[in-house]
Amino acid sequence: MIHELDIHQAELQIQNEELRRAQLELETSRLKYYGLYDSAPVAYFTLDKKGSVLETNVAGAALLGEERGLKGRAFSQNVSNQDHYIFYDNLKQILKTKEKQVSQMSLVTKRGTTLYVKIGTLPVGDEKGG
């Protein structure tokens, strides 16, 4: 019986080491992704299903004349009033079709400047498959 327990303990230790290696690889991959996302020369905004900002990169914040503190804010706050319908239609279509959507709309910066942009929206799944 003790011999079997020793074998199971050794197997668990091996599995723990494999899990630690996998976790380290995932963390390394996440850091690489975040570095690429954050330092990309184009504006990136990650939104939830309701259109709230989950994260943005440096270029995205700079485009809107904002600091990095956009998290949790409705992205529609930066969409010009006349183009809200375009933004919400884009959001509805991407959730429905799960396919890339491209639209043109105007955004309003923190200083009130209007920017005319072409936005490509891609669906991205979360860790729970949502």
PDB file of C-alpha atoms in Angstrom:
ATOM      1  CA  MET A   1       0.000   0.000   0.000  1.00  0.00           C
ATOM      2  CA  ILE A   2       2.799   2.433   0.893  1.00  0.00           C
ATOM      3  CA  HIS A   3       4.551   1.569  -2.360  1.00  0.00           C
ATOM      4  CA  GLU A   4       1.400   2.473  -4.352  1.00  0.00           C
ATOM      5  CA  LEU A   5       1.093   5.772  -2.483  1.00  0.00           C
ATOM      6  CA  ASP A   6       4.725   6.579  -3.285  1.00  0.00           C
ATOM      7  CA  ILE A   7       4.051   5.875  -6.967  1.00  0.00           C
ATOM      8  CA  HIS A   8       0.965   8.119  -6.960  1.00  0.00           C
ATOM      9  CA  GLN A   9       2.903  10.857  -5.194  1.00  0.00           C
ATOM     10  CA  ALA A  10       5.650  10.673  -7.829  1.00  0.00           C
ATOM     11  CA  GLU A  11       3.042  10.831 -10.611  1.00  0.00           C
ATOM     12  CA  LEU A  12       1.427  13.873  -8.977  1.00  0.00           C
ATOM     13  CA  GLN A  13       4.794  15.605  -8.709  1.00  0.00           C
ATOM     14  CA  ILE A  14       5.436  15.004 -12.412  1.00  0.00           C
ATOM     15  CA  GLN A  15       1.979  16.361 -13.273  1.00  0.00           C
ATOM     16  CA  ASN A  16       2.590  19.414 -11.075  1.00  0.00           C
ATOM     17  CA  GLU A  17       5.853  20.132 -12.883  1.00  0.00           C
ATOM     18  CA  GLU A  18       4.105  19.833 -16.256  1.00  0.00           C
ATOM     19  CA  LEU A  19       1.374  22.206 -15.091  1.00  0.00           C
ATOM     20  CA  ARG A  20       3.957  24.731 -13.852  1.00  0.00           C
ATOM     21  CA  ARG A  21       5.763  24.583 -17.204  1.00  0.00           C
ATOM     22  CA  ALA A  22       2.484  25.056 -19.085  1.00  0.00           C
ATOM     23  CA  GLN A  23       1.557  27.980 -16.831  1.00  0.00           C
ATOM     24  CA  LEU A  24       4.931  29.614 -17.429  1.00  0.00           C
ATOM     25  CA  GLU A  25       4.551  29.165 -21.198  1.00  0.00           C
ATOM     26  CA  LEU A  26       1.073  30.699 -21.078  1.00  0.00           C
ATOM     27  CA  GLU A  27       2.284  33.648 -19.036  1.00  0.00           C
ATOM     28  CA  THR A  28       5.186  34.209 -21.437  1.00  0.00           C
ATOM     29  CA  SER A  29       2.785  34.077 -24.389  1.00  0.00           C
ATOM     30  CA  ARG A  30       0.379  36.498 -22.674  1.00  0.00           C
ATOM     31  CA  LEU A  31       3.176  38.975 -22.022  1.00  0.00           C
ATOM     32  CA  LYS A  32       4.292  38.798 -25.673  1.00  0.00           C
ATOM     33  CA  TYR A  33       0.718  39.347 -26.856  1.00  0.00           C
ATOM     34  CA  TYR A  34       0.213  42.260 -24.496  1.00  0.00           C
ATOM     35  CA  GLY A  35       3.508  43.832 -25.579  1.00  0.00           C
ATOM     36  CA  LEU A  36       2.508  43.585 -29.246  1.00  0.00           C
ATOM     37  CA  TYR A  37      -1.018  44.855 -28.548  1.00  0.00           C
ATOM     38  CA  ASP A  38       0.115  47.750 -26.401  1.00  0.00           C
ATOM     39  CA  SER A  39       2.919  48.975 -28.654  1.00  0.00           C
ATOM     40  CA  ALA A  40       1.134  48.522 -32.001  1.00  0.00           C
ATOM     41  CA  PRO A  41       1.156  51.677 -34.155  1.00  0.00           C
ATOM     42  CA  VAL A  42      -2.594  51.374 -34.828  1.00  0.00           C
ATOM     43  CA  ALA A  43      -5.367  51.998 -32.327  1.00  0.00           C
ATOM     44  CA  TYR A  44      -6.782  48.894 -30.644  1.00  0.00           C
ATOM     45  CA  PHE A  45      -9.806  48.805 -28.397  1.00  0.00           C
ATOM     46  CA  THR A  46     -11.101  45.634 -26.809  1.00  0.00           C
ATOM     47  CA  LEU A  47     -14.787  45.918 -25.959  1.00  0.00           C
ATOM     48  CA  ASP A  48     -17.239  43.666 -24.187  1.00  0.00           C
ATOM     49  CA  LYS A  49     -20.595  42.634 -25.663  1.00  0.00           C
ATOM     50  CA  LYS A  50     -22.221  45.838 -24.413  1.00  0.00           C
ATOM     51  CA  GLY A  51     -19.589  48.084 -25.983  1.00  0.00           C
ATOM     52  CA  SER A  52     -17.677  48.959 -22.812  1.00  0.00           C
ATOM     53  CA  VAL A  53     -13.906  49.269 -23.062  1.00  0.00           C
ATOM     54  CA  LEU A  54     -12.032  46.342 -21.536  1.00  0.00           C
ATOM     55  CA  GLU A  55      -8.626  47.599 -22.644  1.00  0.00           C
ATOM     56  CA  THR A  56      -6.947  49.869 -25.148  1.00  0.00           C
ATOM     57  CA  ASN A  57      -3.421  50.308 -26.357  1.00  0.00           C
ATOM     58  CA  VAL A  58      -1.267  53.428 -26.269  1.00  0.00           C
ATOM     59  CA  ALA A  59      -2.216  54.401 -29.843  1.00  0.00           C
ATOM     60  CA  GLY A  60      -5.937  54.021 -29.094  1.00  0.00           C
ATOM     61  CA  ALA A  61      -5.778  56.237 -26.048  1.00  0.00           C
ATOM     62  CA  ALA A  62      -3.663  58.809 -27.909  1.00  0.00           C
ATOM     63  CA  LEU A  63      -6.064  58.829 -30.861  1.00  0.00           C
ATOM     64  CA  LEU A  64      -8.849  59.927 -28.544  1.00  0.00           C
ATOM     65  CA  GLY A  65      -6.598  62.312 -26.627  1.00  0.00           C
ATOM     66  CA  GLU A  66      -7.148  60.267 -23.490  1.00  0.00           C
ATOM     67  CA  GLU A  67      -5.086  58.720 -20.775  1.00  0.00           C
ATOM     68  CA  ARG A  68      -5.122  54.969 -20.445  1.00  0.00           C
ATOM     69  CA  GLY A  69      -8.081  55.099 -18.037  1.00  0.00           C
ATOM     70  CA  LEU A  70     -10.769  54.159 -20.578  1.00  0.00           C
ATOM     71  CA  LYS A  71     -11.492  50.788 -18.977  1.00  0.00           C
ATOM     72  CA  GLY A  72     -15.148  50.324 -18.113  1.00  0.00           C
ATOM     73  CA  ARG A  73     -16.278  53.344 -20.100  1.00  0.00           C
ATOM     74  CA  ALA A  74     -18.789  52.978 -22.931  1.00  0.00           C
ATOM     75  CA  PHE A  75     -16.926  53.319 -26.232  1.00  0.00           C
ATOM     76  CA  SER A  76     -20.015  55.042 -27.626  1.00  0.00           C
ATOM     77  CA  GLN A  77     -19.079  58.107 -25.550  1.00  0.00           C
ATOM     78  CA  ASN A  78     -16.433  58.763 -28.200  1.00  0.00           C
ATOM     79  CA  VAL A  79     -18.718  58.078 -31.167  1.00  0.00           C
ATOM     80  CA  SER A  80     -20.318  61.177 -32.651  1.00  0.00           C
ATOM     81  CA  ASN A  81     -24.051  61.408 -32.008  1.00  0.00           C
ATOM     82  CA  GLN A  82     -24.994  61.031 -35.669  1.00  0.00           C
ATOM     83  CA  ASP A  83     -23.004  57.772 -35.923  1.00  0.00           C
ATOM     84  CA  HIS A  84     -24.238  55.971 -32.791  1.00  0.00           C
ATOM     85  CA  TYR A  85     -26.524  53.856 -34.967  1.00  0.00           C
ATOM     86  CA  ILE A  86     -23.509  52.729 -37.041  1.00  0.00           C
ATOM     87  CA  PHE A  87     -21.584  51.735 -33.919  1.00  0.00           C
ATOM     88  CA  TYR A  88     -24.470  49.793 -32.391  1.00  0.00           C
ATOM     89  CA  ASP A  89     -25.351  48.136 -35.693  1.00  0.00           C
ATOM     90  CA  ASN A  90     -21.701  47.078 -36.054  1.00  0.00           C
ATOM     91  CA  LEU A  91     -21.730  45.652 -32.525  1.00  0.00           C
ATOM     92  CA  LYS A  92     -25.017  43.834 -33.144  1.00  0.00           C
ATOM     93  CA  GLN A  93     -23.758  42.354 -36.435  1.00  0.00           C
ATOM     94  CA  ILE A  94     -20.488  41.088 -35.000  1.00  0.00           C
ATOM     95  CA  LEU A  95     -22.288  39.390 -32.126  1.00  0.00           C
ATOM     96  CA  LYS A  96     -24.777  37.856 -34.549  1.00  0.00           C
ATOM     97  CA  THR A  97     -22.451  36.724 -37.350  1.00  0.00           C
ATOM     98  CA  LYS A  98     -19.145  36.296 -35.460  1.00  0.00           C
ATOM     99  CA  GLU A  99     -17.475  37.660 -38.595  1.00  0.00           C
ATOM    100  CA  LYS A 100     -15.304  40.707 -39.207  1.00  0.00           C
ATOM    101  CA  GLN A 101     -17.234  43.934 -39.673  1.00  0.00           C
ATOM    102  CA  VAL A 102     -15.909  47.117 -41.276  1.00  0.00           C
ATOM    103  CA  SER A 103     -17.590  50.471 -40.925  1.00  0.00           C
ATOM    104  CA  GLN A 104     -16.861  54.159 -41.201  1.00  0.00           C
ATOM    105  CA  MET A 105     -17.875  56.546 -38.491  1.00  0.00           C
ATOM    106  CA  SER A 106     -16.757  59.673 -36.759  1.00  0.00           C
ATOM    107  CA  LEU A 107     -15.227  59.749 -33.310  1.00  0.00           C
ATOM    108  CA  VAL A 108     -14.951  62.727 -31.013  1.00  0.00           C
ATOM    109  CA  THR A 109     -11.722  63.253 -29.084  1.00  0.00           C
ATOM    110  CA  LYS A 110     -11.415  64.558 -25.560  1.00  0.00           C
ATOM    111  CA  ARG A 111     -10.790  68.058 -26.992  1.00  0.00           C
ATOM    112  CA  GLY A 112     -13.912  67.885 -29.175  1.00  0.00           C
ATOM    113  CA  THR A 113     -12.115  67.272 -32.460  1.00  0.00           C
ATOM    114  CA  THR A 114     -13.984  65.034 -34.881  1.00  0.00           C
ATOM    115  CA  LEU A 115     -12.046  62.177 -36.473  1.00  0.00           C
ATOM    116  CA  TYR A 116     -13.368  60.246 -39.449  1.00  0.00           C
ATOM    117  CA  VAL A 117     -12.224  56.657 -39.106  1.00  0.00           C
ATOM    118  CA  LYS A 118     -12.601  53.282 -40.695  1.00  0.00           C
ATOM    119  CA  ILE A 119     -13.069  50.657 -38.008  1.00  0.00           C
ATOM    120  CA  GLY A 120     -12.464  46.960 -38.463  1.00  0.00           C
ATOM    121  CA  THR A 121     -14.134  44.895 -35.771  1.00  0.00           C
ATOM    122  CA  LEU A 122     -13.112  41.327 -35.056  1.00  0.00           C
ATOM    123  CA  PRO A 123     -14.790  38.885 -32.678  1.00  0.00           C
ATOM    124  CA  VAL A 124     -12.452  37.587 -29.993  1.00  0.00           C
ATOM    125  CA  GLY A 125     -13.435  34.794 -27.626  1.00  0.00           C
ATOM    126  CA  ASP A 126     -12.738  34.978 -23.940  1.00  0.00           C
ATOM    127  CA  GLU A 127     -11.233  32.235 -21.791  1.00  0.00           C
ATOM    128  CA  LYS A 128     -14.742  30.835 -21.156  1.00  0.00           C
ATOM    129  CA  GLY A 129     -15.561  30.555 -24.846  1.00  0.00           C
ATOM    130  CA  GLY A 130     -17.836  33.607 -24.850  1.00  0.00           C
TER     131      GLY A 130
END
